């Protein structure tokens, strides 16, 4: 294995995995200083090990940091025909935590669409079915203690909005003050229902793995919470739009508006957009601003 592959990985992470008997086959994804995902092997079994560095947890995930190790129960979700890799173990060191997952052989939807863009339509119904099932999930029926429930969905949304709307007012953007007021009024008037669905906080085509027998597995449940699953759906639409998958976006948008109601979908899309704009720091992403403006212009919400 080349030395470069590991140059971003702290040596204590490498030695910890080795001490637990894991042989690293490859680095699946690395966000230096934040998190690293590995394909590992132990006793001829493949696993995925996801490492979260604590500094990141404390800094960025101040609200939900402690929950990062807790993933939803894959068996519970199977009852809704929603498939996620089983979390097999959790380990912790002084500076990081490690979650161990069953390895699902497959390709991300992102990769599949690169190789055969015409297969959009094939996956749309599968993804819609998975989303429908997310809106039917309820955590309150489980006997497991979910620490996420200590913050209500409403509290989470309002707190996030308070922070991000302030940022938007402070920074120069294409969004004019009339539009900002409209956003504020819209969010103020929205009843963020106390739903108990399982919400995936980062649904993107990179986080959907299509197995060899075409089952979509949803990965990356960091920061998941209980709330309105339509927020996950809005995030999915956001990523499709921002990453330029316009054909996929248009079809999904239509289906989602019909299936889940345009008012909530657009409101959650605006919420995601307002939250995400923080990350482009000063120089706001033009596509995001245009999307906000175009949703507000639709005059339906
Ligand atoms: N259980 C699994 N089985 C197979 N592959 C997996 C599994 N979990 C994750 N992967 C692969 O590893 C990649 C990175 O994992 P993950 O999304 O959890 O990390 P991440 O750091 O949050 O990445 P990103 O920032 O891109 O979302 C996934 O896109 C997927 O291709
Ligand atoms: Mg991911």
GROMACS .gro file of C-alpha atoms and ligand atoms in nm:
model
  333
    1UNK     CA    1   0.000   0.000   0.000
    2UNK     CA    2   0.147   0.337  -0.096
    3UNK     CA    3   0.253   0.573   0.180
    4UNK     CA    4   0.050   0.857   0.026
    5UNK     CA    5  -0.277   0.683   0.094
    6UNK     CA    6  -0.218   0.720   0.467
    7UNK     CA    7  -0.044   1.056   0.474
    8UNK     CA    8  -0.362   1.231   0.601
    9UNK     CA    9  -0.434   0.970   0.866
   10UNK     CA   10  -0.303   1.025   1.221
   11UNK     CA   11  -0.065   0.747   1.317
   12UNK     CA   12  -0.260   0.673   1.638
   13UNK     CA   13  -0.562   0.584   1.423
   14UNK     CA   14  -0.355   0.341   1.215
   15UNK     CA   15  -0.199   0.178   1.518
   16UNK     CA   16  -0.535   0.156   1.699
   17UNK     CA   17  -0.696  -0.029   1.407
   18UNK     CA   18  -0.393  -0.259   1.383
   19UNK     CA   19  -0.409  -0.328   1.758
   20UNK     CA   20  -0.772  -0.440   1.717
   21UNK     CA   21  -0.667  -0.683   1.445
   22UNK     CA   22  -0.790  -0.482   1.144
   23UNK     CA   23  -0.589  -0.472   0.827
   24UNK     CA   24  -0.663  -0.159   0.624
   25UNK     CA   25  -0.734  -0.248   0.261
   26UNK     CA   26  -0.809   0.101   0.139
   27UNK     CA   27  -0.918   0.450   0.245
   28UNK     CA   28  -1.273   0.497   0.116
   29UNK     CA   29  -1.298   0.861   0.215
   30UNK     CA   30  -1.088   1.102   0.414
   31UNK     CA   31  -1.172   1.443   0.559
   32UNK     CA   32  -0.843   1.523   0.735
   33UNK     CA   33  -0.888   1.635   1.095
   34UNK     CA   34  -1.256   1.537   1.085
   35UNK     CA   35  -1.326   1.179   0.979
   36UNK     CA   36  -1.182   0.888   0.783
   37UNK     CA   37  -1.360   0.587   0.636
   38UNK     CA   38  -1.169   0.264   0.572
   39UNK     CA   39  -1.235  -0.070   0.412
   40UNK     CA   40  -1.075  -0.314   0.655
   41UNK     CA   41  -1.032  -0.687   0.689
   42UNK     CA   42  -1.020  -0.911   0.993
   43UNK     CA   43  -1.015  -1.292   0.984
   44UNK     CA   44  -1.107  -1.288   0.612
   45UNK     CA   45  -1.416  -1.071   0.677
   46UNK     CA   46  -1.455  -0.725   0.526
   47UNK     CA   47  -1.582  -0.431   0.731
   48UNK     CA   48  -1.609  -0.056   0.702
   49UNK     CA   49  -1.448   0.139   0.986
   50UNK     CA   50  -1.547   0.503   1.023
   51UNK     CA   51  -1.326   0.715   1.246
   52UNK     CA   52  -1.443   1.048   1.393
   53UNK     CA   53  -1.179   1.276   1.536
   54UNK     CA   54  -1.308   1.437   1.857
   55UNK     CA   55  -1.192   1.793   1.787
   56UNK     CA   56  -1.426   1.796   1.491
   57UNK     CA   57  -1.709   1.651   1.692
   58UNK     CA   58  -1.674   1.921   1.956
   59UNK     CA   59  -1.626   2.205   1.713
   60UNK     CA   60  -1.880   2.137   1.442
   61UNK     CA   61  -2.134   1.912   1.599
   62UNK     CA   62  -2.176   2.090   1.928
   63UNK     CA   63  -2.543   2.002   1.944
   64UNK     CA   64  -2.529   1.641   1.841
   65UNK     CA   65  -2.168   1.545   1.895
   66UNK     CA   66  -2.242   1.290   2.162
   67UNK     CA   67  -2.485   1.114   1.935
   68UNK     CA   68  -2.244   1.053   1.653
   69UNK     CA   69  -2.169   0.698   1.757
   70UNK     CA   70  -2.533   0.596   1.770
   71UNK     CA   71  -2.665   0.484   1.434
   72UNK     CA   72  -3.022   0.375   1.367
   73UNK     CA   73  -3.105   0.011   1.420
   74UNK     CA   74  -3.078  -0.165   1.083
   75UNK     CA   75  -3.322  -0.437   1.191
   76UNK     CA   76  -3.585  -0.181   1.282
   77UNK     CA   77  -3.545  -0.009   0.946
   78UNK     CA   78  -3.570  -0.338   0.761
   79UNK     CA   79  -3.930  -0.355   0.877
   80UNK     CA   80  -3.984  -0.053   0.654
   81UNK     CA   81  -3.787  -0.210   0.366
   82UNK     CA   82  -3.522   0.052   0.423
   83UNK     CA   83  -3.175  -0.093   0.412
   84UNK     CA   84  -2.872   0.037   0.596
   85UNK     CA   85  -2.543  -0.135   0.681
   86UNK     CA   86  -2.552  -0.284   1.028
   87UNK     CA   87  -2.340  -0.110   1.289
   88UNK     CA   88  -2.145  -0.394   1.450
   89UNK     CA   89  -1.927  -0.227   1.708
   90UNK     CA   90  -1.816   0.103   1.856
   91UNK     CA   91  -1.472   0.168   1.992
   92UNK     CA   92  -1.315   0.478   2.135
   93UNK     CA   93  -0.971   0.615   2.198
   94UNK     CA   94  -0.874   0.947   2.360
   95UNK     CA   95  -0.882   1.148   2.039
   96UNK     CA   96  -1.125   0.961   1.817
   97UNK     CA   97  -1.407   0.711   1.799
   98UNK     CA   98  -1.446   0.421   1.560
   99UNK     CA   99  -1.771   0.273   1.430
  100UNK     CA  100  -1.757  -0.063   1.261
  101UNK     CA  101  -2.009  -0.153   0.991
  102UNK     CA  102  -2.096  -0.450   0.778
  103UNK     CA  103  -1.937  -0.400   0.437
  104UNK     CA  104  -2.195  -0.375   0.158
  105UNK     CA  105  -2.055  -0.460  -0.178
  106UNK     CA  106  -2.186  -0.225  -0.442
  107UNK     CA  107  -2.146   0.109  -0.615
  108UNK     CA  108  -2.260   0.449  -0.498
  109UNK     CA  109  -2.545   0.593  -0.699
  110UNK     CA  110  -2.309   0.880  -0.773
  111UNK     CA  111  -2.063   0.647  -0.946
  112UNK     CA  112  -2.337   0.456  -1.126
  113UNK     CA  113  -2.479   0.776  -1.270
  114UNK     CA  114  -2.135   0.880  -1.393
  115UNK     CA  115  -2.095   0.556  -1.583
  116UNK     CA  116  -2.449   0.529  -1.714
  117UNK     CA  117  -2.637   0.857  -1.680
  118UNK     CA  118  -2.937   0.707  -1.862
  119UNK     CA  119  -3.002   0.486  -1.559
  120UNK     CA  120  -3.158   0.780  -1.368
  121UNK     CA  121  -3.504   0.646  -1.430
  122UNK     CA  122  -3.416   0.297  -1.309
  123UNK     CA  123  -3.328   0.424  -0.962
  124UNK     CA  124  -3.594   0.690  -0.918
  125UNK     CA  125  -3.868   0.452  -0.809
  126UNK     CA  126  -3.636   0.270  -0.572
  127UNK     CA  127  -3.525   0.592  -0.410
  128UNK     CA  128  -3.883   0.719  -0.386
  129UNK     CA  129  -3.986   0.397  -0.213
  130UNK     CA  130  -3.700   0.435   0.036
  131UNK     CA  131  -3.809   0.795   0.106
  132UNK     CA  132  -4.169   0.693   0.155
  133UNK     CA  133  -4.055   0.439   0.407
  134UNK     CA  134  -3.846   0.700   0.589
  135UNK     CA  135  -4.161   0.907   0.644
  136UNK     CA  136  -4.325   0.601   0.801
  137UNK     CA  137  -4.043   0.533   1.046
  138UNK     CA  138  -4.103   0.600   1.413
  139UNK     CA  139  -3.840   0.575   1.680
  140UNK     CA  140  -4.075   0.594   1.975
  141UNK     CA  141  -4.175   0.230   1.928
  142UNK     CA  142  -3.829   0.105   2.005
  143UNK     CA  143  -3.700   0.011   2.344
  144UNK     CA  144  -3.357   0.158   2.269
  145UNK     CA  145  -3.270   0.486   2.435
  146UNK     CA  146  -3.209   0.739   2.160
  147UNK     CA  147  -3.021   1.032   2.299
  148UNK     CA  148  -3.123   1.238   1.994
  149UNK     CA  149  -3.461   1.279   2.150
  150UNK     CA  150  -3.324   1.513   2.412
  151UNK     CA  151  -3.350   1.789   2.149
  152UNK     CA  152  -3.687   1.817   1.980
  153UNK     CA  153  -3.706   1.852   1.605
  154UNK     CA  154  -3.857   2.198   1.646
  155UNK     CA  155  -3.574   2.305   1.877
  156UNK     CA  156  -3.312   2.179   1.634
  157UNK     CA  157  -3.468   2.357   1.336
  158UNK     CA  158  -3.531   2.685   1.516
  159UNK     CA  159  -3.183   2.695   1.663
  160UNK     CA  160  -3.024   2.628   1.327
  161UNK     CA  161  -3.242   2.892   1.159
  162UNK     CA  162  -3.161   3.151   1.423
  163UNK     CA  163  -2.790   3.103   1.356
  164UNK     CA  164  -2.802   3.084   0.977
  165UNK     CA  165  -3.054   3.362   0.912
  166UNK     CA  166  -2.831   3.595   1.117
  167UNK     CA  167  -2.540   3.498   0.891
  168UNK     CA  168  -2.746   3.566   0.580
  169UNK     CA  169  -2.842   3.914   0.699
  170UNK     CA  170  -2.477   3.991   0.777
  171UNK     CA  171  -2.327   3.880   0.445
  172UNK     CA  172  -2.377   4.038   0.106
  173UNK     CA  173  -2.570   3.803  -0.122
  174UNK     CA  174  -2.802   3.815  -0.421
  175UNK     CA  175  -3.089   3.760  -0.181
  176UNK     CA  176  -3.239   4.104  -0.128
  177UNK     CA  177  -3.392   4.231   0.194
  178UNK     CA  178  -3.748   4.174   0.069
  179UNK     CA  179  -3.663   3.808   0.001
  180UNK     CA  180  -3.495   3.775   0.339
  181UNK     CA  181  -3.810   3.909   0.507
  182UNK     CA  182  -4.019   3.660   0.307
  183UNK     CA  183  -3.793   3.377   0.426
  184UNK     CA  184  -3.820   3.493   0.784
  185UNK     CA  185  -4.199   3.515   0.764
  186UNK     CA  186  -4.219   3.174   0.599
  187UNK     CA  187  -4.005   3.001   0.863
  188UNK     CA  188  -4.183   3.190   1.141
  189UNK     CA  189  -4.522   3.071   1.017
  190UNK     CA  190  -4.417   2.713   0.958
  191UNK     CA  191  -4.532   2.454   1.203
  192UNK     CA  192  -4.235   2.222   1.236
  193UNK     CA  193  -4.441   1.929   1.350
  194UNK     CA  194  -4.315   1.712   1.631
  195UNK     CA  195  -4.262   1.418   1.402
  196UNK     CA  196  -4.068   1.115   1.512
  197UNK     CA  197  -3.948   0.991   1.176
  198UNK     CA  198  -3.586   0.896   1.135
  199UNK     CA  199  -3.417   1.186   0.959
  200UNK     CA  200  -3.101   1.128   0.758
  201UNK     CA  201  -2.901   1.445   0.784
  202UNK     CA  202  -2.698   1.416   0.466
  203UNK     CA  203  -2.883   1.232   0.191
  204UNK     CA  204  -2.689   1.252  -0.134
  205UNK     CA  205  -2.626   1.018  -0.425
  206UNK     CA  206  -2.282   0.956  -0.273
  207UNK     CA  207  -2.451   0.817   0.038
  208UNK     CA  208  -2.668   0.569  -0.151
  209UNK     CA  209  -2.501   0.238  -0.224
  210UNK     CA  210  -2.663   0.016  -0.485
  211UNK     CA  211  -2.590  -0.346  -0.404
  212UNK     CA  212  -2.516  -0.615  -0.662
  213UNK     CA  213  -2.881  -0.714  -0.660
  214UNK     CA  214  -2.993  -0.351  -0.699
  215UNK     CA  215  -3.096  -0.288  -0.340
  216UNK     CA  216  -3.032   0.074  -0.237
  217UNK     CA  217  -2.848   0.091   0.096
  218UNK     CA  218  -2.838   0.428   0.268
  219UNK     CA  219  -2.506   0.494   0.443
  220UNK     CA  220  -2.355   0.777   0.647
  221UNK     CA  221  -2.606   0.823   0.932
  222UNK     CA  222  -2.381   1.066   1.119
  223UNK     CA  223  -2.591   1.327   1.295
  224UNK     CA  224  -2.922   1.158   1.220
  225UNK     CA  225  -3.211   1.262   1.441
  226UNK     CA  226  -3.581   1.220   1.496
  227UNK     CA  227  -3.802   1.463   1.310
  228UNK     CA  228  -3.971   1.516   0.978
  229UNK     CA  229  -3.824   1.282   0.716
  230UNK     CA  230  -3.919   1.529   0.446
  231UNK     CA  231  -3.614   1.727   0.554
  232UNK     CA  232  -3.396   1.437   0.428
  233UNK     CA  233  -3.585   1.445   0.099
  234UNK     CA  234  -3.531   1.818   0.060
  235UNK     CA  235  -3.161   1.763   0.119
  236UNK     CA  236  -3.150   1.499  -0.150
  237UNK     CA  237  -3.310   1.741  -0.398
  238UNK     CA  238  -3.067   2.013  -0.290
  239UNK     CA  239  -2.764   1.792  -0.364
  240UNK     CA  240  -2.902   1.686  -0.703
  241UNK     CA  241  -2.951   2.049  -0.803
  242UNK     CA  242  -2.621   2.179  -0.670
  243UNK     CA  243  -2.423   1.897  -0.830
  244UNK     CA  244  -2.588   1.960  -1.166
  245UNK     CA  245  -2.791   1.638  -1.200
  246UNK     CA  246  -3.069   1.841  -1.354
  247UNK     CA  247  -3.252   1.561  -1.531
  248UNK     CA  248  -3.266   1.353  -1.214
  249UNK     CA  249  -3.354   1.664  -1.014
  250UNK     CA  250  -3.653   1.761  -1.231
  251UNK     CA  251  -3.809   1.416  -1.218
  252UNK     CA  252  -3.745   1.374  -0.845
  253UNK     CA  253  -3.872   1.723  -0.769
  254UNK     CA  254  -4.201   1.652  -0.947
  255UNK     CA  255  -4.242   1.316  -0.776
  256UNK     CA  256  -4.157   1.457  -0.433
  257UNK     CA  257  -4.393   1.754  -0.468
  258UNK     CA  258  -4.677   1.517  -0.555
  259UNK     CA  259  -4.593   1.256  -0.294
  260UNK     CA  260  -4.497   1.477   0.001
  261UNK     CA  261  -4.666   1.812  -0.063
  262UNK     CA  262  -4.504   2.113  -0.228
  263UNK     CA  263  -4.534   2.339   0.075
  264UNK     CA  264  -4.324   2.128   0.311
  265UNK     CA  265  -4.077   2.020   0.043
  266UNK     CA  266  -4.008   2.378  -0.067
  267UNK     CA  267  -3.994   2.505   0.290
  268UNK     CA  268  -3.743   2.234   0.384
  269UNK     CA  269  -3.543   2.301   0.067
  270UNK     CA  270  -3.519   2.667   0.169
  271UNK     CA  271  -3.418   2.558   0.518
  272UNK     CA  272  -3.141   2.335   0.377
  273UNK     CA  273  -3.025   2.615   0.145
  274UNK     CA  274  -3.009   2.868   0.426
  275UNK     CA  275  -2.815   2.620   0.642
  276UNK     CA  276  -2.574   2.518   0.369
  277UNK     CA  277  -2.482   2.870   0.264
  278UNK     CA  278  -2.276   2.909   0.579
  279UNK     CA  279  -2.015   2.678   0.434
  280UNK     CA  280  -1.934   2.889   0.128
  281UNK     CA  281  -1.807   3.152   0.368
  282UNK     CA  282  -1.821   3.506   0.232
  283UNK     CA  283  -1.835   3.402  -0.130
  284UNK     CA  284  -2.179   3.256  -0.156
  285UNK     CA  285  -2.250   2.985  -0.405
  286UNK     CA  286  -2.441   3.139  -0.700
  287UNK     CA  287  -2.640   2.823  -0.774
  288UNK     CA  288  -2.770   2.815  -0.416
  289UNK     CA  289  -2.875   3.179  -0.427
  290UNK     CA  290  -3.051   3.128  -0.760
  291UNK     CA  291  -3.234   2.826  -0.623
  292UNK     CA  292  -3.356   3.024  -0.321
  293UNK     CA  293  -3.477   3.303  -0.547
  294UNK     CA  294  -3.650   3.068  -0.786
  295UNK     CA  295  -3.833   2.881  -0.507
  296UNK     CA  296  -3.946   3.210  -0.353
  297UNK     CA  297  -4.069   3.326  -0.697
  298UNK     CA  298  -4.286   3.019  -0.738
  299UNK     CA  299  -4.522   3.198  -0.505
  300UNK     CA  300  -4.671   2.873  -0.382
  301UNK     CA  301  -4.540   2.881  -0.028
  302LIG     N1  302  -2.104  -0.011   0.501
  302LIG     C1  303  -2.046   0.026   0.387
  302LIG     N2  304  -2.022  -0.065   0.291
  302LIG     C2  305  -1.961  -0.031   0.177
  302LIG     N3  306  -1.919   0.092   0.148
  302LIG     C3  307  -1.939   0.188   0.239
  302LIG     C4  308  -2.004   0.161   0.364
  302LIG     N4  309  -2.009   0.276   0.435
  302LIG     C5  310  -1.951   0.370   0.358
  302LIG     N5  311  -1.908   0.320   0.241
  302LIG     C6  312  -1.840   0.390   0.132
  302LIG     O1  313  -1.752   0.485   0.188
  302LIG     C7  314  -1.787   0.617   0.147
  302LIG     C8  315  -1.764   0.715   0.260
  302LIG     O2  316  -1.844   0.680   0.372
  302LIG     P1  317  -1.927   0.791   0.449
  302LIG     O3  318  -2.024   0.856   0.355
  302LIG     O4  319  -1.986   0.730   0.569
  302LIG     O5  320  -1.813   0.895   0.487
  302LIG     P2  321  -1.813   1.054   0.487
  302LIG     O6  322  -1.683   1.098   0.542
  302LIG     O7  323  -1.933   1.105   0.558
  302LIG     O8  324  -1.822   1.090   0.334
  302LIG     P3  325  -1.895   1.214   0.267
  302LIG     O9  326  -1.844   1.336   0.328
  302LIG    O10  327  -1.861   1.199   0.122
  302LIG    O11  328  -2.042   1.193   0.292
  302LIG     C9  329  -1.932   0.606   0.100
  302LIG    O12  330  -1.964   0.702   0.002
  302LIG    C10  331  -1.939   0.466   0.046
  302LIG    O13  332  -1.892   0.463  -0.087
  303LIG    MG1  333  -2.095   1.009   0.289
   0.00000   0.00000   0.00000
